[in-house]
Each structure stands twice: as C-alpha cells, then as structure tokens.
Amino acid sequence: MDRTRTDQSTAATDPRRWWGLVVIALAQLMVVLDATIVNIALPSAQQDLGISDGDRQWVITAYTLAFGGLLLLGGRIADLVGRKRTFVIGLVGFAAASALGGAAQTSGMLFGARALQGVFAAVLAPSALSLLTTTFTDPKERGKAFSIYGALAGSGSAIGFIVGGLLTEYLDWRWCLYVNVPIAVIAVFGALALLHDRPGHAGARLDVPGVLLGCGGLVAIVYGFSEAEPRGWTDALVLGLFAAGVVLLVTFVWWQSKAPVPLLPLHIVKDRNRAGCFLTMGLAVIGMFGLFLFMTYYLQVILAYSPVKTGLAFLPLTAAIIIGSTQISARVMHRVPPRLLMAPGMVLAASGMLILTQMTVHSDYATEILPALVLMGLGMGLTFMPVFATATAGIAPQDSGVTSATVNTSQQVGGSIGTALLNTIATTSSTAYVTAHLTTGGDRALIAKEGIVHGYTVAIWCAAGIMLLAGLVAALMVTAKPLGHDAPADGALKESMA
C-alpha cells in the first residue's frame, strides 16, 4: 500500500508529466492516423506496384486485421513486462515496419510491412493508454489529459487524410509510411527521458490458450468482415469465418473463467460501465469509419477534389473533435456523469449524418457538407474522451494494460466492421439504383454518379441509426458518477491494500 501511494504521489507531482503526455499523445496519433493516412495515397501505390483491384484492400486490411486481432495480447504483454518497455519496443518496431513499407518494391512486401505495423501498433496502443492512466491520478488533471488523448483518438483518422493528401501530392506516396520514422524516433527519446513505470510482473505467466482463442476469434471475425465486401455476405468463406470466430470467442470466454492467469480477466468486461463504454466506442466507430470512406470517394470522384483539397476538407471535422473534447468534455467531465456527455454526443453526431443523407452529385461543400462535418466532430469530441476516461477509471494497475487494449480493440474492430458493412450496403444500393434507372434511358455517366451517391446516402442512413444506438447504449448502461467523485473500483482498492 505504501509503495502504491508513493508511486501515485510521484506521478502526481512530477513536473515533467505534461511533457510525458506529449510523448504518449504523439505515439497514439501515429498509430491512429496510420489506419487512414494511406487511403488517399492508395491509387498511387496501386499504380506504382501493380496491385490489382481485388488485392488493393489489403493495404488497409492487413494493418487493421493485425492491429485489432492482437490488441488483447499486446495489452497483457504490457502488464507482464512493464508498460514503458513495451511502449519503446512498439515505437521502434513500428518505425522499422514503416521504413520497410516505404521501401516496398512489390505488393507482397507492402502488405507484409502493413501487417507488421499492425502487430507493433497492438503492443504500442495499450501501453500508451495505460501509461496515461497511471501518470495522471488527480481527477482534474486526469480529465485534461484524457481530453487531449480523446481528441487525438477521435481526430487522428481525419488528420491522416490531411497528411496523406499533402504527402501524396507534393512528395510521394511512400512518405505516408516514411513519415512515421522521425515521429517514432522523437517519441522514443521522449519516453526514455520522461516516462516512468512500475516494473512488470516478472513471475506471472502468459495465458497461451487465451491468446490463441481470443486473438484467433477476433482475427477470424475481422477477416470475415473484410472479405464480405468482395465476396458477399453469403459466401461460404465469409460464413465460415464468422462461425469460427464466434466459436473461438465463446470458448475464449469459457476459458477465461477457468484460466489461472487469464488474458482478459472477466471482471473487467462484467463491470456495467466498462461494458457500456466498450460497446459505445465500437458502435460509434462503425459509423465514423464508414463516413471517412464515403466522404473521401465522394469528394475525389464526384466533386473532383485533389488529394490535398480532399484532406483539407476534413479539417473542420478534426477541429470540431478537438473543441468538443478539450473545451467542452474536459471542462465538465468532473461535474456531470459521463453518459450526459456520451449520449448527447452520439445524438449530435447522428444529426450530422442525417444532413449528409441529403447530398447529391451537385452538393455545395460550404452549405451542405461543412455543417454536417462540424456536428459530427463535436459529437465525437463529446463522446470519445469520457469513454476512454470511464473505461480505465479505478482499474487495478496490473490490469490497466489489458483494459486499455480492450478499449482500443473495440475501436479497431468497430472500424473494420464499419468499413466492410457500410461499404457493402453502399455498393449493393448503387448497383440496384443504376440497374433500375438505365432502363429508362438518359445520360449513363450521370446515372452512374447518381447511383454512387445514392449508395452513400443509404449507407449513411444506416450509420446514423448505429450512432443513435450507441447513444442509447451509453444512456442505459453507463451509470458512473462524475469521474472526480467516483469511489475506487474493487480491483484498485485491493491493489492499494496489497
């Protein structure tokens, strides 16, 4: 107990802790934006390396598949060997994988490098969030720290589009990967100088069956959703992957109740507030990633924006996320219950989605697209920061890594599901629209464009519904008090008495 109090006192009074937050935030930004930074560069990379249309999705999917599938393992490794150590290892590995991808001469080399990035991101992301949790223990400081972290987590994908557009247009698509190297180098030196951590639990063992079952189940499900787009939802491989994923995850849950040292202690997900946060995050990101996908193609293909102009078009969304997180959520989080931020945030984001359902092939950005992006950003900013803070509040230090990994897992798996699900809906709706309207004659090129936009609007209606469902989940499941007034959770209390 004395050791724990001393560690907390040291973290709370260290004058360099805010510089440490800069290091943590920099690493998290790098991981999040890498899920989208190559999107705008994808046509250039495809042409340069001769990647087929059927295989180009793997530039994105190889990263999200490895990232989402291995996060639980990364979180538990962070708890076992020490979060600062795994943070540095993750940074070094991520930089090396990025350099390998930037130098890729074949499609297979690029796919492999992206998968390797995902592996090291799965080690890095939970280490970053758990370091943040253990560095800021004062409720008011914790709120400010998580507002910055939540803003980056929510806006990182949009920032990826901006950076990707600039690098692709003015340098080369390879710099979308090379740019990670100097960022990681700065973060490594900063981590070694500024971050502190308790030693890992050297005597503990890794739950190998849990790793195989949990990670295997997540990989199967994420892979199934990624394959649903080109193959269709009724394809035997897709159905087989879903079935295998469900069986593996059900077996994983059973094993976690029996394992002597579980990979994911079930008390973490049995907690009502944490479960509500995990589900809210997953549902919110399903809608958000679908929006990024559609708006990128809408701006470039329908409105004929350049890569840079497309990236800059997302800037108001990014700014709104930061304002919602740092100027609204951070100021009231310690005075109001988290659900009073999360539920209205999701309603606000859904309102932005509903505006986008009205877009046409001739929509004006300033009057029809911009207001929707601002509402979306404010809603996400209100939601993400209390989700991160509530999900990790009061957790025992030895479980902070795996808890952080579970938050990130819900984000990455939600993004993968959202991209595949909404894109399949959009494609199906577009095909049906074009087929129906070509029989009546008319301009085939215009009908094709109208069909694409129709598909987007149908999918965005679905995304708006998912956002509202996320708000309902937050309102009904997250019953925590304002974070500054919460009593310690049982796990944290037991740890402090150890």
Short mmCIF file of C-alpha atoms in Angstrom, two decimals:
data_model
loop_
_atom_site.label_atom_id
_atom_site.label_comp_id
_atom_site.label_asym_id
_atom_site.label_seq_id
_atom_site.Cartn_x
_atom_site.Cartn_y
_atom_site.Cartn_z
CA MET A 1 0.00 0.00 0.00
CA ASP A 2 2.82 2.42 0.85
CA ARG A 3 4.56 1.60 -2.43
CA THR A 4 1.38 2.31 -4.42
CA ARG A 5 0.81 5.62 -2.65
CA THR A 6 4.42 6.62 -3.25
CA ASP A 7 4.12 5.79 -6.98
CA GLN A 8 0.92 7.80 -7.27
CA SER A 9 2.41 10.74 -5.36
CA THR A 10 5.48 10.73 -7.60
CA ALA A 11 3.33 10.66 -10.75
CA ALA A 12 1.11 13.46 -9.48
CA THR A 13 3.98 15.81 -8.57
CA ASP A 14 6.42 15.11 -11.41
CA PRO A 15 6.70 18.46 -13.23
CA ARG A 16 7.59 16.64 -16.46
CA ARG A 17 4.37 14.63 -16.59
CA TRP A 18 2.77 17.01 -19.12
CA TRP A 19 5.75 16.58 -21.43
CA GLY A 20 5.25 12.86 -20.93
CA LEU A 21 1.67 13.33 -22.12
CA VAL A 22 3.05 14.91 -25.31
CA VAL A 23 5.12 11.78 -25.93
CA ILE A 24 2.16 9.46 -25.26
CA ALA A 25 -0.15 11.56 -27.44
CA LEU A 26 2.40 11.64 -30.27
CA ALA A 27 2.64 7.85 -30.29
CA GLN A 28 -1.14 7.43 -30.16
CA LEU A 29 -1.62 9.92 -33.00
CA MET A 30 0.87 7.99 -35.14
CA VAL A 31 -0.97 4.70 -34.55
CA VAL A 32 -4.46 6.07 -35.20
CA LEU A 33 -3.70 8.16 -38.27
CA ASP A 34 -1.86 5.24 -39.90
CA ALA A 35 -5.19 3.49 -40.30
CA THR A 36 -6.21 6.16 -42.84
CA ILE A 37 -3.08 8.04 -43.98
CA VAL A 38 -2.54 5.64 -46.88
CA ASN A 39 -6.16 5.83 -48.11
CA ILE A 40 -5.62 8.88 -50.29
CA ALA A 41 -2.21 7.53 -51.40
CA LEU A 42 -3.68 4.14 -52.35
CA PRO A 43 -4.28 4.88 -56.08
CA SER A 44 -0.63 5.99 -56.48
CA ALA A 45 0.73 2.96 -54.61
CA GLN A 46 -1.51 0.64 -56.62
CA GLN A 47 -0.22 2.00 -59.91
CA ASP A 48 3.42 2.05 -58.79
CA LEU A 49 3.48 -1.54 -57.52
CA GLY A 50 1.00 -3.04 -59.98
CA ILE A 51 -1.53 -4.07 -57.32
CA SER A 52 -4.79 -5.49 -58.69
CA ASP A 53 -8.18 -4.02 -57.80
CA GLY A 54 -9.03 -7.18 -55.91
CA ASP A 55 -5.89 -7.05 -53.77
CA ARG A 56 -5.63 -3.32 -53.06
CA GLN A 57 -7.88 -3.59 -49.97
CA TRP A 58 -5.07 -5.47 -48.22
CA VAL A 59 -3.04 -2.26 -47.89
CA ILE A 60 -5.71 -1.20 -45.37
CA THR A 61 -6.95 -4.55 -44.12
CA ALA A 62 -3.51 -6.04 -43.34
CA TYR A 63 -2.98 -3.22 -40.83
CA THR A 64 -6.41 -3.23 -39.16
CA LEU A 65 -6.55 -7.03 -39.08
CA ALA A 66 -3.24 -7.41 -37.22
CA PHE A 67 -3.96 -4.38 -35.03
CA GLY A 68 -7.47 -5.34 -33.95
CA GLY A 69 -6.75 -9.05 -33.63
CA LEU A 70 -3.63 -8.77 -31.45
CA LEU A 71 -4.53 -5.88 -29.12
CA LEU A 72 -5.52 -8.07 -26.19
CA LEU A 73 -2.20 -9.90 -26.41
CA GLY A 74 -0.34 -6.58 -26.57
CA GLY A 75 -2.18 -5.29 -23.52
CA ARG A 76 -1.37 -8.33 -21.43
CA ILE A 77 2.29 -8.26 -22.50
CA ALA A 78 2.41 -4.63 -21.34
CA ASP A 79 1.09 -5.68 -17.92
CA LEU A 80 3.57 -8.55 -17.62
CA VAL A 81 6.85 -6.94 -18.72
CA GLY A 82 6.22 -3.25 -17.99
CA ARG A 83 4.37 -0.60 -19.96
CA LYS A 84 7.30 1.74 -20.60
CA ARG A 85 9.39 -1.10 -22.00
CA THR A 86 6.64 -2.31 -24.35
CA PHE A 87 5.92 1.31 -25.33
CA VAL A 88 9.51 1.77 -26.51
CA ILE A 89 9.60 -1.65 -28.21
CA GLY A 90 6.35 -0.81 -30.01
CA LEU A 91 7.73 2.52 -31.22
CA VAL A 92 10.96 1.00 -32.56
CA GLY A 93 9.14 -1.86 -34.27
CA PHE A 94 6.52 0.45 -35.77
CA ALA A 95 9.23 2.71 -37.20
CA ALA A 96 11.10 -0.26 -38.71
CA ALA A 97 7.92 -1.66 -40.28
CA SER A 98 7.06 1.79 -41.67
CA ALA A 99 10.50 2.10 -43.27
CA LEU A 100 10.10 -1.37 -44.78
CA GLY A 101 6.72 -0.43 -46.25
CA GLY A 102 8.03 2.84 -47.66
CA ALA A 103 10.81 0.94 -49.45
CA ALA A 104 8.43 -1.78 -50.75
CA GLN A 105 9.16 -2.96 -54.31
CA THR A 106 6.33 -5.49 -54.56
CA SER A 107 2.74 -5.69 -53.38
CA GLY A 108 3.55 -8.60 -51.06
CA MET A 109 6.32 -6.59 -49.40
CA LEU A 110 3.91 -3.70 -48.79
CA PHE A 111 1.17 -5.98 -47.42
CA GLY A 112 3.67 -7.65 -45.08
CA ALA A 113 5.01 -4.33 -43.83
CA ARG A 114 1.48 -3.07 -43.14
CA ALA A 115 0.70 -6.25 -41.18
CA LEU A 116 3.92 -5.79 -39.20
CA GLN A 117 2.89 -2.21 -38.44
CA GLY A 118 -0.36 -3.59 -37.05
CA VAL A 119 1.50 -6.07 -34.83
CA PHE A 120 3.64 -3.36 -33.23
CA ALA A 121 0.67 -0.98 -33.02
CA ALA A 122 -1.09 -3.66 -30.96
CA VAL A 123 1.80 -3.50 -28.48
CA LEU A 124 2.10 0.28 -28.57
CA ALA A 125 -1.52 1.45 -28.22
CA PRO A 126 -2.46 -0.26 -24.91
CA SER A 127 0.92 0.69 -23.42
CA ALA A 128 0.25 4.36 -24.28
CA LEU A 129 -3.21 4.44 -22.73
CA SER A 130 -2.18 2.57 -19.58
CA LEU A 131 0.84 4.87 -19.11
CA LEU A 132 -1.57 7.79 -19.30
CA THR A 133 -3.83 6.13 -16.72
CA THR A 134 -1.00 5.61 -14.24
CA THR A 135 0.67 9.00 -14.84
CA PHE A 136 -2.36 11.22 -14.14
CA THR A 137 -4.13 10.25 -10.92
CA ASP A 138 -5.59 13.62 -9.85
CA PRO A 139 -9.22 13.80 -11.15
CA LYS A 140 -8.94 17.30 -12.65
CA GLU A 141 -5.57 16.65 -14.29
CA ARG A 142 -6.84 13.27 -15.46
CA GLY A 143 -9.76 14.99 -17.18
CA LYS A 144 -7.46 17.38 -19.04
CA ALA A 145 -5.09 14.59 -20.03
CA PHE A 146 -7.87 12.36 -21.33
CA SER A 147 -9.45 15.25 -23.22
CA ILE A 148 -6.23 15.62 -25.21
CA TYR A 149 -5.93 11.86 -25.67
CA GLY A 150 -9.59 11.54 -26.69
CA ALA A 151 -9.25 14.39 -29.18
CA LEU A 152 -6.31 12.67 -30.86
CA ALA A 153 -8.04 9.29 -30.86
CA GLY A 154 -11.12 10.80 -32.46
CA SER A 155 -9.41 13.13 -34.91
CA GLY A 156 -6.36 11.02 -35.78
CA SER A 157 -8.12 9.32 -38.68
CA ALA A 158 -9.18 12.66 -40.16
CA ILE A 159 -5.67 14.06 -39.67
CA GLY A 160 -4.45 11.02 -41.59
CA PHE A 161 -6.44 12.13 -44.62
CA ILE A 162 -4.95 15.63 -44.47
CA VAL A 163 -1.36 14.45 -44.05
CA GLY A 164 -1.84 11.70 -46.64
CA GLY A 165 -3.14 14.20 -49.19
CA LEU A 166 -0.25 16.62 -48.65
CA LEU A 167 2.45 13.94 -48.79
CA THR A 168 0.96 12.22 -51.83
CA GLU A 169 0.51 15.38 -53.88
CA TYR A 170 3.76 17.16 -53.03
CA LEU A 171 6.20 14.31 -52.30
CA ASP A 172 5.40 10.64 -52.96
CA TRP A 173 3.02 8.01 -51.57
CA ARG A 174 5.98 6.30 -49.84
CA TRP A 175 6.29 9.27 -47.48
CA CYS A 176 2.93 8.32 -45.99
CA LEU A 177 4.93 5.48 -44.40
CA TYR A 178 8.35 7.11 -44.04
CA VAL A 179 6.83 9.97 -42.00
CA ASN A 180 6.40 7.58 -39.06
CA VAL A 181 10.15 7.12 -38.66
CA PRO A 182 11.08 10.62 -37.38
CA ILE A 183 7.92 10.73 -35.24
CA ALA A 184 8.83 7.41 -33.62
CA VAL A 185 12.44 8.47 -33.03
CA ILE A 186 11.32 11.63 -31.22
CA ALA A 187 8.82 9.62 -29.17
CA VAL A 188 11.44 7.01 -28.18
CA PHE A 189 13.87 9.61 -26.83
CA GLY A 190 11.00 11.38 -25.08
CA ALA A 191 9.78 8.14 -23.50
CA LEU A 192 13.21 7.21 -22.19
CA ALA A 193 13.66 10.67 -20.65
CA LEU A 194 10.17 11.50 -19.39
CA LEU A 195 8.04 8.43 -18.72
CA HIS A 196 8.00 6.39 -15.51
CA ASP A 197 6.50 2.99 -14.91
CA ARG A 198 6.15 0.32 -12.28
CA PRO A 199 8.07 -2.87 -13.11
CA GLY A 200 6.18 -5.68 -14.79
CA HIS A 201 5.03 -8.84 -13.04
CA ALA A 202 8.03 -10.98 -13.95
CA GLY A 203 6.71 -14.09 -12.18
CA ALA A 204 3.39 -14.11 -14.00
CA ARG A 205 2.70 -16.38 -16.94
CA LEU A 206 1.13 -15.57 -20.29
CA ASP A 207 -2.22 -17.27 -20.95
CA VAL A 208 -1.25 -19.06 -24.17
CA PRO A 209 -4.63 -20.81 -24.76
CA GLY A 210 -6.34 -17.46 -24.14
CA VAL A 211 -4.05 -15.80 -26.68
CA LEU A 212 -4.86 -18.40 -29.34
CA LEU A 213 -8.61 -18.39 -28.68
CA GLY A 214 -9.14 -14.65 -28.18
CA CYS A 215 -6.82 -13.36 -30.86
CA GLY A 216 -7.86 -16.12 -33.26
CA GLY A 217 -11.55 -15.29 -32.77
CA LEU A 218 -11.03 -11.57 -33.34
CA VAL A 219 -8.86 -12.15 -36.41
CA ALA A 220 -11.47 -14.53 -37.88
CA ILE A 221 -14.31 -12.03 -37.40
CA VAL A 222 -12.35 -9.01 -38.69
CA TYR A 223 -11.13 -11.07 -41.65
CA GLY A 224 -14.70 -12.21 -42.32
CA PHE A 225 -15.96 -8.63 -42.49
CA SER A 226 -13.08 -7.61 -44.74
CA GLU A 227 -13.88 -10.46 -47.14
CA ALA A 228 -17.64 -9.74 -47.10
CA GLU A 229 -17.13 -6.74 -49.40
CA PRO A 230 -15.57 -8.54 -52.40
CA ARG A 231 -17.20 -11.97 -51.83
CA GLY A 232 -20.67 -11.13 -50.47
CA TRP A 233 -22.28 -11.89 -47.13
CA THR A 234 -23.47 -15.38 -48.10
CA ASP A 235 -20.11 -16.63 -49.38
CA ALA A 236 -19.02 -19.89 -47.76
CA LEU A 237 -15.66 -18.48 -46.66
CA VAL A 238 -17.28 -15.43 -45.06
CA LEU A 239 -19.89 -17.50 -43.18
CA GLY A 240 -17.21 -19.99 -42.15
CA LEU A 241 -15.01 -17.21 -40.75
CA PHE A 242 -17.93 -15.72 -38.79
CA ALA A 243 -18.86 -19.13 -37.39
CA ALA A 244 -15.27 -19.93 -36.46
CA GLY A 245 -14.85 -16.51 -34.84
CA VAL A 246 -17.98 -16.90 -32.71
CA VAL A 247 -17.00 -20.43 -31.60
CA LEU A 248 -13.46 -19.29 -30.71
CA LEU A 249 -14.70 -16.26 -28.75
CA VAL A 250 -17.33 -18.27 -26.84
CA THR A 251 -14.63 -20.81 -25.96
CA PHE A 252 -12.34 -17.90 -25.01
CA VAL A 253 -14.91 -16.56 -22.52
CA TRP A 254 -15.33 -20.03 -21.00
CA TRP A 255 -11.58 -20.47 -20.71
CA GLN A 256 -11.10 -17.06 -19.08
CA SER A 257 -13.36 -18.16 -16.23
CA LYS A 258 -11.11 -21.21 -15.67
CA ALA A 259 -7.60 -19.93 -16.50
CA PRO A 260 -5.25 -19.36 -13.52
CA VAL A 261 -3.85 -16.16 -15.14
CA PRO A 262 -6.48 -15.07 -17.70
CA LEU A 263 -5.60 -12.95 -20.73
CA LEU A 264 -8.75 -10.85 -20.14
CA PRO A 265 -9.99 -11.03 -16.53
CA LEU A 266 -13.77 -11.24 -16.86
CA HIS A 267 -14.38 -8.72 -14.06
CA ILE A 268 -13.17 -6.06 -16.50
CA VAL A 269 -15.97 -6.68 -19.00
CA LYS A 270 -18.56 -7.65 -16.37
CA ASP A 271 -18.43 -4.12 -14.99
CA ARG A 272 -21.52 -2.36 -16.35
CA ASN A 273 -19.83 0.98 -17.02
CA ARG A 274 -16.84 -0.51 -18.80
CA ALA A 275 -19.01 -2.81 -20.90
CA GLY A 276 -21.15 0.21 -21.85
CA CYS A 277 -18.05 2.19 -22.83
CA PHE A 278 -16.64 -0.67 -24.93
CA LEU A 279 -19.95 -1.09 -26.78
CA THR A 280 -20.46 2.65 -27.24
CA MET A 281 -16.97 3.00 -28.70
CA GLY A 282 -17.42 0.09 -31.10
CA LEU A 283 -20.77 1.34 -32.41
CA ALA A 284 -19.57 4.96 -32.72
CA VAL A 285 -16.52 3.98 -34.76
CA ILE A 286 -18.62 1.80 -37.09
CA GLY A 287 -20.41 4.94 -38.21
CA MET A 288 -17.33 7.19 -38.22
CA PHE A 289 -15.10 4.96 -40.36
CA GLY A 290 -17.93 4.49 -42.84
CA LEU A 291 -18.21 8.28 -43.12
CA PHE A 292 -14.47 8.66 -43.79
CA LEU A 293 -14.62 6.07 -46.56
CA PHE A 294 -17.64 7.58 -48.32
CA MET A 295 -16.61 11.22 -47.99
CA THR A 296 -13.13 10.51 -49.39
CA TYR A 297 -14.54 8.95 -52.54
CA TYR A 298 -17.40 11.48 -52.76
CA LEU A 299 -15.03 14.46 -52.66
CA GLN A 300 -12.48 12.98 -55.09
CA VAL A 301 -14.71 11.08 -57.52
CA ILE A 302 -17.95 13.07 -57.52
CA LEU A 303 -16.75 16.61 -56.74
CA ALA A 304 -13.31 16.07 -58.40
CA TYR A 305 -11.25 17.37 -55.44
CA SER A 306 -7.46 16.91 -55.47
CA PRO A 307 -5.84 14.79 -52.72
CA VAL A 308 -4.78 17.92 -50.81
CA LYS A 309 -8.17 19.59 -51.14
CA THR A 310 -9.84 16.36 -50.01
CA GLY A 311 -7.61 16.18 -46.95
CA LEU A 312 -8.24 19.84 -46.07
CA ALA A 313 -11.99 19.29 -46.41
CA PHE A 314 -11.76 17.08 -43.31
CA LEU A 315 -10.04 19.83 -41.29
CA PRO A 316 -13.27 21.27 -39.81
CA LEU A 317 -14.20 17.79 -38.59
CA THR A 318 -10.83 17.48 -36.86
CA ALA A 319 -11.11 20.95 -35.32
CA ALA A 320 -14.62 20.21 -34.06
CA ILE A 321 -13.48 16.95 -32.42
CA ILE A 322 -10.69 18.80 -30.61
CA ILE A 323 -13.05 21.58 -29.47
CA GLY A 324 -15.69 19.12 -28.28
CA SER A 325 -13.11 17.12 -26.36
CA THR A 326 -10.83 19.77 -24.85
CA GLN A 327 -13.18 22.74 -24.49
CA ILE A 328 -16.44 21.02 -23.55
CA SER A 329 -15.90 17.48 -22.22
CA ALA A 330 -12.72 18.33 -20.29
CA ARG A 331 -14.36 21.29 -18.55
CA VAL A 332 -17.46 19.47 -17.31
CA MET A 333 -16.40 15.81 -17.06
CA HIS A 334 -15.66 16.00 -13.32
CA ARG A 335 -19.05 17.68 -12.66
CA VAL A 336 -21.52 15.65 -14.76
CA PRO A 337 -21.97 11.89 -15.27
CA PRO A 338 -20.20 10.53 -18.36
CA ARG A 339 -23.45 9.46 -20.03
CA LEU A 340 -24.63 13.10 -20.09
CA LEU A 341 -21.73 13.75 -22.46
CA MET A 342 -21.69 10.46 -24.36
CA ALA A 343 -25.41 10.14 -25.20
CA PRO A 344 -25.90 13.74 -26.41
CA GLY A 345 -22.61 13.44 -28.29
CA MET A 346 -23.90 10.46 -30.24
CA VAL A 347 -27.22 12.23 -30.97
CA LEU A 348 -25.27 15.25 -32.26
CA ALA A 349 -23.07 13.03 -34.47
CA ALA A 350 -26.16 11.23 -35.80
CA SER A 351 -27.68 14.63 -36.65
CA GLY A 352 -24.63 15.39 -38.79
CA MET A 353 -25.06 12.04 -40.51
CA LEU A 354 -28.71 12.82 -41.27
CA ILE A 355 -27.69 16.07 -43.01
CA LEU A 356 -25.33 14.07 -45.24
CA THR A 357 -28.18 11.78 -46.35
CA GLN A 358 -29.42 14.75 -48.42
CA MET A 359 -26.26 15.15 -50.52
CA THR A 360 -26.42 14.91 -54.32
CA VAL A 361 -23.95 14.96 -57.20
CA HIS A 362 -24.15 18.78 -57.13
CA SER A 363 -23.98 19.43 -53.36
CA ASP A 364 -22.15 22.53 -52.18
CA TYR A 365 -19.43 21.88 -49.60
CA ALA A 366 -19.87 25.11 -47.60
CA THR A 367 -23.63 24.91 -47.15
CA GLU A 368 -24.38 21.17 -47.21
CA ILE A 369 -21.24 19.20 -46.24
CA LEU A 370 -19.45 21.52 -43.79
CA PRO A 371 -22.31 21.83 -41.23
CA ALA A 372 -22.62 18.04 -41.11
CA LEU A 373 -18.88 17.56 -40.51
CA VAL A 374 -18.89 20.13 -37.69
CA LEU A 375 -21.82 18.43 -35.94
CA MET A 376 -20.14 15.04 -36.38
CA GLY A 377 -16.89 16.36 -34.92
CA LEU A 378 -18.49 17.98 -31.88
CA GLY A 379 -20.44 14.80 -31.17
CA MET A 380 -17.36 12.61 -31.40
CA GLY A 381 -15.39 15.01 -29.21
CA LEU A 382 -18.08 14.88 -26.54
CA THR A 383 -18.10 11.08 -26.64
CA PHE A 384 -14.53 9.78 -27.01
CA MET A 385 -12.89 11.46 -24.03
CA PRO A 386 -15.40 10.26 -21.38
CA VAL A 387 -15.35 6.79 -22.96
CA PHE A 388 -11.56 6.49 -22.53
CA ALA A 389 -11.60 8.01 -19.05
CA THR A 390 -14.55 5.98 -17.72
CA ALA A 391 -13.38 2.66 -19.16
CA THR A 392 -9.98 2.96 -17.46
CA ALA A 393 -11.08 4.61 -14.18
CA GLY A 394 -10.45 2.67 -10.98
CA ILE A 395 -8.81 -0.31 -12.68
CA ALA A 396 -6.12 -2.21 -10.80
CA PRO A 397 -2.62 -1.30 -12.07
CA GLN A 398 -1.83 -4.88 -13.09
CA ASP A 399 -4.92 -4.85 -15.35
CA SER A 400 -4.52 -1.37 -16.85
CA GLY A 401 -2.76 -2.63 -19.98
CA VAL A 402 -5.40 -5.21 -20.91
CA THR A 403 -8.21 -2.76 -20.10
CA SER A 404 -6.63 -0.17 -22.37
CA ALA A 405 -6.26 -2.85 -25.03
CA THR A 406 -9.95 -3.70 -24.78
CA VAL A 407 -10.90 -0.06 -25.42
CA ASN A 408 -8.62 0.05 -28.45
CA THR A 409 -9.90 -3.34 -29.63
CA SER A 410 -13.48 -2.08 -29.66
CA GLN A 411 -12.28 0.92 -31.69
CA GLN A 412 -10.30 -1.07 -34.28
CA VAL A 413 -12.78 -3.92 -34.65
CA GLY A 414 -15.60 -1.38 -34.93
CA GLY A 415 -13.68 0.42 -37.67
CA SER A 416 -13.07 -2.77 -39.62
CA ILE A 417 -16.70 -3.85 -39.30
CA GLY A 418 -17.97 -0.38 -40.23
CA THR A 419 -15.85 -0.16 -43.37
CA ALA A 420 -16.93 -3.59 -44.65
CA LEU A 421 -20.59 -3.41 -43.56
CA LEU A 422 -21.40 0.09 -44.80
CA ASN A 423 -19.37 -0.28 -48.00
CA THR A 424 -21.27 -3.45 -48.86
CA ILE A 425 -24.59 -1.65 -48.25
CA ALA A 426 -23.46 1.29 -50.41
CA THR A 427 -22.29 -0.94 -53.27
CA THR A 428 -25.47 -3.00 -53.29
CA SER A 429 -27.70 0.09 -53.24
CA SER A 430 -25.69 1.76 -56.02
CA THR A 431 -25.95 -1.27 -58.26
CA ALA A 432 -29.71 -1.52 -57.73
CA TYR A 433 -30.17 2.21 -58.48
CA VAL A 434 -28.11 2.13 -61.69
CA THR A 435 -29.83 -1.04 -62.93
CA ALA A 436 -33.27 0.48 -62.36
CA HIS A 437 -32.51 3.85 -63.99
CA LEU A 438 -30.57 2.66 -67.05
CA THR A 439 -33.72 1.02 -68.37
CA THR A 440 -35.36 4.47 -68.62
CA GLY A 441 -32.55 5.88 -70.78
CA GLY A 442 -30.64 9.09 -70.05
CA ASP A 443 -27.04 10.08 -69.52
CA ARG A 444 -25.22 6.92 -68.45
CA ALA A 445 -22.31 8.82 -66.82
CA LEU A 446 -24.70 10.97 -64.77
CA ILE A 447 -26.78 7.96 -63.75
CA ALA A 448 -23.60 6.19 -62.62
CA LYS A 449 -22.62 9.15 -60.44
CA GLU A 450 -26.14 9.47 -59.05
CA GLY A 451 -26.07 5.75 -58.27
CA ILE A 452 -22.82 6.09 -56.34
CA VAL A 453 -24.18 8.98 -54.28
CA HIS A 454 -27.46 7.13 -53.69
CA GLY A 455 -25.47 4.19 -52.31
CA TYR A 456 -23.59 6.51 -49.99
CA THR A 457 -26.76 8.11 -48.64
CA VAL A 458 -28.40 4.74 -47.97
CA ALA A 459 -25.30 3.59 -46.06
CA ILE A 460 -25.16 6.89 -44.15
CA TRP A 461 -28.79 6.38 -43.06
CA CYS A 462 -27.65 3.06 -41.57
CA ALA A 463 -24.63 4.74 -39.94
CA ALA A 464 -26.91 7.37 -38.37
CA GLY A 465 -29.03 4.58 -36.89
CA ILE A 466 -25.93 2.91 -35.46
CA MET A 467 -24.87 6.24 -33.91
CA LEU A 468 -28.27 6.60 -32.23
CA LEU A 469 -27.95 3.02 -30.94
CA ALA A 470 -24.57 3.97 -29.46
CA GLY A 471 -26.22 6.91 -27.69
CA LEU A 472 -28.93 4.62 -26.30
CA VAL A 473 -26.32 2.15 -25.03
CA ALA A 474 -24.43 4.99 -23.30
CA ALA A 475 -27.61 6.35 -21.70
CA LEU A 476 -28.78 2.99 -20.37
CA MET A 477 -25.55 1.18 -19.49
CA VAL A 478 -23.11 3.86 -18.31
CA THR A 479 -24.31 4.83 -14.83
CA ALA A 480 -21.00 6.07 -13.40
CA LYS A 481 -20.89 9.25 -11.36
CA PRO A 482 -18.73 12.22 -12.41
CA LEU A 483 -15.19 10.87 -12.62
CA GLY A 484 -13.87 13.21 -9.95
CA HIS A 485 -16.30 11.74 -7.43
CA ASP A 486 -16.03 8.03 -8.12
CA ALA A 487 -15.02 5.71 -5.35
CA PRO A 488 -12.20 3.35 -6.19
CA ALA A 489 -13.17 0.22 -8.02
CA ASP A 490 -12.77 -3.08 -6.19
CA GLY A 491 -9.70 -4.00 -8.22
CA ALA A 492 -7.92 -0.75 -7.47
CA LEU A 493 -8.86 -0.96 -3.79
CA LYS A 494 -7.48 -4.47 -3.45
CA GLU A 495 -4.28 -3.43 -5.25
CA SER A 496 -3.78 -0.44 -2.96
CA MET A 497 -4.05 -2.72 0.08
CA ALA A 498 -1.54 -5.22 -1.33
#
